PDB file of C-alpha atoms in Angstrom:
ATOM      1  CA  MET A 241     -20.871  14.253  16.863  1.00 59.00           C
ATOM      2  CA  THR A 242     -18.929  11.117  17.853  1.00 63.00           C
ATOM      3  CA  ARG A 243     -16.432  13.352  19.632  1.00 74.00           C
ATOM      4  CA  TRP A 244     -19.279  14.829  21.670  1.00 72.00           C
ATOM      5  CA  ILE A 245     -20.365  11.400  22.879  1.00 71.00           C
ATOM      6  CA  LEU A 246     -16.860  10.236  23.724  1.00 74.00           C
ATOM      7  CA  SER A 247     -15.801  13.497  25.403  1.00 78.00           C
ATOM      8  CA  ARG A 248     -16.358  14.402  28.990  1.00 80.00           C
ATOM      9  CA  PRO A 249     -19.338  16.786  29.079  1.00 79.00           C
ATOM     10  CA  GLU A 250     -17.364  19.422  30.984  1.00 81.00           C
ATOM     11  CA  THR A 251     -14.805  19.645  28.149  1.00 85.00           C
ATOM     12  CA  LEU A 252     -17.430  20.578  25.549  1.00 84.00           C
ATOM     13  CA  THR A 253     -18.266  24.149  24.710  1.00 87.00           C
ATOM     14  CA  GLU A 254     -21.671  25.430  25.733  1.00 88.00           C
ATOM     15  CA  THR A 255     -22.898  25.224  22.133  1.00 88.00           C
ATOM     16  CA  GLU A 256     -21.660  21.647  21.780  1.00 86.00           C
ATOM     17  CA  GLN A 257     -23.343  20.671  25.048  1.00 86.00           C
ATOM     18  CA  LEU A 258     -26.665  22.104  23.847  1.00 88.00           C
ATOM     19  CA  ARG A 259     -26.371  20.331  20.491  1.00 87.00           C
ATOM     20  CA  LEU A 260     -25.511  17.058  22.192  1.00 85.00           C
ATOM     21  CA  LYS A 261     -28.503  17.371  24.535  1.00 87.00           C
ATOM     22  CA  THR A 262     -30.759  17.985  21.537  1.00 89.00           C
ATOM     23  CA  VAL A 263     -29.421  14.952  19.671  1.00 87.00           C
ATOM     24  CA  LEU A 264     -29.695  12.698  22.722  1.00 86.00           C
ATOM     25  CA  ALA A 265     -33.227  13.901  23.455  1.00 90.00           C
ATOM     26  CA  ASN A 266     -34.295  12.903  19.937  1.00 90.00           C
ATOM     27  CA  CYS A 267     -32.587   9.497  19.911  1.00 88.00           C
ATOM     28  CA  PRO A 268     -33.156   7.274  22.965  1.00 87.00           C
ATOM     29  CA  GLU A 269     -30.799   4.563  21.653  1.00 88.00           C
ATOM     30  CA  LEU A 270     -27.941   7.044  21.342  1.00 87.00           C
ATOM     31  CA  ASP A 271     -28.752   8.417  24.786  1.00 88.00           C
ATOM     32  CA  ALA A 272     -28.549   4.914  26.288  1.00 90.00           C
ATOM     33  CA  LEU A 273     -25.334   4.168  24.393  1.00 88.00           C
ATOM     34  CA  THR A 274     -23.772   7.409  25.650  1.00 87.00           C
ATOM     35  CA  GLY A 275     -24.667   6.536  29.238  1.00 89.00           C
ATOM     36  CA  HIS A 276     -23.142   3.055  28.970  1.00 92.00           C
ATOM     37  CA  VAL A 277     -19.962   4.318  27.288  1.00 89.00           C
ATOM     38  CA  ARG A 278     -19.460   7.024  29.897  1.00 88.00           C
ATOM     39  CA  SER A 279     -20.136   4.580  32.727  1.00 91.00           C
ATOM     40  CA  LEU A 280     -17.562   2.142  31.325  1.00 91.00           C
ATOM     41  CA  ALA A 281     -15.045   4.970  30.886  1.00 89.00           C
ATOM     42  CA  GLN A 282     -15.538   5.976  34.518  1.00 89.00           C
ATOM     43  CA  MET A 283     -14.999   2.358  35.595  1.00 91.00           C
ATOM     44  CA  LEU A 284     -11.755   2.258  33.612  1.00 88.00           C
ATOM     45  CA  ALA A 285     -10.472   5.597  34.890  1.00 87.00           C
ATOM     46  CA  GLU A 286     -11.295   4.948  38.525  1.00 90.00           C
ATOM     47  CA  ARG A 287     -10.430   1.221  38.583  1.00 91.00           C
ATOM     48  CA  GLN A 288     -13.890   0.129  39.697  1.00 90.00           C
ATOM     49  CA  GLY A 289     -13.935  -3.423  38.360  1.00 90.00           C
ATOM     50  CA  GLU A 290     -16.419  -4.497  41.033  1.00 92.00           C
ATOM     51  CA  ARG A 291     -19.087  -2.481  39.136  1.00 93.00           C
ATOM     52  CA  LEU A 292     -18.673  -4.568  35.960  1.00 93.00           C
ATOM     53  CA  PRO A 293     -21.456  -7.123  36.674  1.00 94.00           C
ATOM     54  CA  GLN A 294     -23.994  -4.316  37.220  1.00 94.00           C
ATOM     55  CA  TRP A 295     -22.790  -2.573  34.044  1.00 94.00           C
ATOM     56  CA  LEU A 296     -23.197  -5.794  32.038  1.00 94.00           C
ATOM     57  CA  ASP A 297     -26.734  -6.272  33.390  1.00 93.00           C
ATOM     58  CA  ALA A 298     -27.634  -2.679  32.482  1.00 93.00           C
ATOM     59  CA  VAL A 299     -26.258  -3.140  28.952  1.00 92.00           C
ATOM     60  CA  ARG A 300     -28.278  -6.330  28.431  1.00 92.00           C
ATOM     61  CA  GLN A 301     -31.494  -4.551  29.448  1.00 91.00           C
ATOM     62  CA  ASP A 302     -31.213  -2.063  26.561  1.00 89.00           C
ATOM     63  CA  ASP A 303     -31.807  -2.897  22.903  1.00 88.00           C
ATOM     64  CA  LEU A 304     -28.271  -2.160  21.722  1.00 89.00           C
ATOM     65  CA  PRO A 305     -26.963  -5.172  19.729  1.00 89.00           C
ATOM     66  CA  SER A 306     -23.425  -3.818  19.371  1.00 86.00           C
ATOM     67  CA  LEU A 307     -23.091  -3.467  23.140  1.00 90.00           C
ATOM     68  CA  HIS A 308     -24.622  -6.916  23.621  1.00 92.00           C
ATOM     69  CA  THR A 309     -21.760  -8.295  21.518  1.00 92.00           C
ATOM     70  CA  LEU A 310     -19.237  -6.427  23.683  1.00 91.00           C
ATOM     71  CA  ALA A 311     -20.929  -7.696  26.854  1.00 92.00           C
ATOM     72  CA  ALA A 312     -20.828 -11.281  25.589  1.00 93.00           C
ATOM     73  CA  GLY A 313     -17.111 -10.955  24.856  1.00 93.00           C
ATOM     74  CA  ILE A 314     -16.422  -9.525  28.302  1.00 92.00           C
ATOM     75  CA  ASP A 315     -18.495 -12.288  29.908  1.00 91.00           C
ATOM     76  CA  ARG A 316     -16.311 -14.979  28.323  1.00 93.00           C
ATOM     77  CA  ASP A 317     -13.406 -13.834  30.474  1.00 91.00           C
ATOM     78  CA  ARG A 318     -15.177 -11.910  33.209  1.00 90.00           C
ATOM     79  CA  ASP A 319     -12.678 -12.642  36.015  1.00 91.00           C
ATOM     80  CA  ALA A 320      -9.729 -11.409  33.945  1.00 89.00           C
ATOM     81  CA  VAL A 321     -11.583  -8.241  32.908  1.00 90.00           C
ATOM     82  CA  ILE A 322     -12.556  -7.478  36.499  1.00 91.00           C
ATOM     83  CA  ALA A 323      -8.934  -8.031  37.577  1.00 90.00           C
ATOM     84  CA  GLY A 324      -7.743  -5.732  34.783  1.00 88.00           C
ATOM     85  CA  LEU A 325     -10.181  -3.036  35.867  1.00 89.00           C
ATOM     86  CA  THR A 326      -9.283  -3.395  39.541  1.00 91.00           C
ATOM     87  CA  LEU A 327      -5.626  -4.323  40.000  1.00 89.00           C
ATOM     88  CA  PRO A 328      -2.779  -1.831  39.496  1.00 87.00           C
ATOM     89  CA  TRP A 329      -0.609  -4.244  37.467  1.00 85.00           C
ATOM     90  CA  ASN A 330      -0.648  -4.645  33.697  1.00 81.00           C
ATOM     91  CA  SER A 331       1.330  -6.337  30.935  1.00 84.00           C
ATOM     92  CA  GLY A 332       1.969  -3.155  28.963  1.00 84.00           C
ATOM     93  CA  VAL A 333       5.763  -3.508  28.953  1.00 88.00           C
ATOM     94  CA  VAL A 334       5.601  -7.113  27.749  1.00 90.00           C
ATOM     95  CA  GLU A 335       3.082  -6.218  25.040  1.00 90.00           C
ATOM     96  CA  GLY A 336       5.376  -3.406  23.919  1.00 90.00           C
ATOM     97  CA  HIS A 337       8.263  -5.848  23.471  1.00 89.00           C
ATOM     98  CA  VAL A 338       6.062  -8.308  21.585  1.00 91.00           C
ATOM     99  CA  ASN A 339       4.910  -5.499  19.280  1.00 92.00           C
ATOM    100  CA  ARG A 340       8.531  -4.433  18.668  1.00 89.00           C
ATOM    101  CA  ILE A 341       9.595  -8.000  17.838  1.00 88.00           C
ATOM    102  CA  LYS A 342       6.695  -8.425  15.418  1.00 90.00           C
ATOM    103  CA  MET A 343       7.641  -5.163  13.700  1.00 88.00           C
ATOM    104  CA  LEU A 344      11.253  -6.333  13.305  1.00 86.00           C
ATOM    105  CA  LYS A 345      10.060  -9.652  11.918  1.00 86.00           C
ATOM    106  CA  ARG A 346       7.812  -7.897   9.364  1.00 87.00           C
ATOM    107  CA  GLN A 347      10.668  -5.638   8.293  1.00 84.00           C
ATOM    108  CA  MET A 348      12.913  -8.640   7.657  1.00 82.00           C
ATOM    109  CA  PHE A 349      10.333 -10.864   5.948  1.00 81.00           C
ATOM    110  CA  GLY A 350      12.082 -12.996   3.308  1.00 78.00           C
ATOM    111  CA  ARG A 351      15.475 -11.336   3.785  1.00 78.00           C
ATOM    112  CA  ALA A 352      17.337 -13.488   6.271  1.00 75.00           C
ATOM    113  CA  GLY A 353      17.035 -16.379   8.629  1.00 82.00           C
ATOM    114  CA  PHE A 354      16.374 -16.724  12.318  1.00 84.00           C
ATOM    115  CA  ALA A 355      19.989 -15.950  13.299  1.00 84.00           C
ATOM    116  CA  LEU A 356      19.835 -12.388  11.949  1.00 84.00           C
ATOM    117  CA  LEU A 357      16.361 -11.828  13.415  1.00 82.00           C
ATOM    118  CA  ARG A 358      17.688 -12.972  16.799  1.00 85.00           C
ATOM    119  CA  LYS A 359      20.585 -10.508  16.592  1.00 85.00           C
ATOM    120  CA  ARG A 360      18.275  -7.636  15.628  1.00 84.00           C
ATOM    121  CA  VAL A 361      15.910  -8.423  18.493  1.00 84.00           C
ATOM    122  CA  LEU A 362      18.719  -8.608  21.031  1.00 87.00           C
ATOM    123  CA  LEU A 363      20.634  -5.556  19.776  1.00 85.00           C
ATOM    124  CA  ALA A 364      17.754  -3.244  18.825  1.00 76.00           C
ATOM    125  CA  PRO A 365      17.130  -0.326  21.204  1.00 73.00           C
TER     126      PRO A 365
END
């Protein structure tokens, strides 16, 4: 069922769409959650960061504590989230290098000093 909620409706089979409609009709909270998740996914896919304040207001109006927690976290750094949803730049490459360095460090834990770690970081593909 989780796959149904997180999938685009047009990718579901006819039977799955009918089952999902039945479930959502019987559970208003799940229906509201599905709407908010799909709206956020659309914002992410289409880079519509300017819609974030309206999305946050809509989330706060529903009685969905887990989404309220998410909204509060987003609100703490609202400008950065809006920029991330709007601007074409990201720090993916840098984060990839940081992740690679952390992996190398974990692999070498307790085996050698900083000099060998430095060489592995610089020489690793």
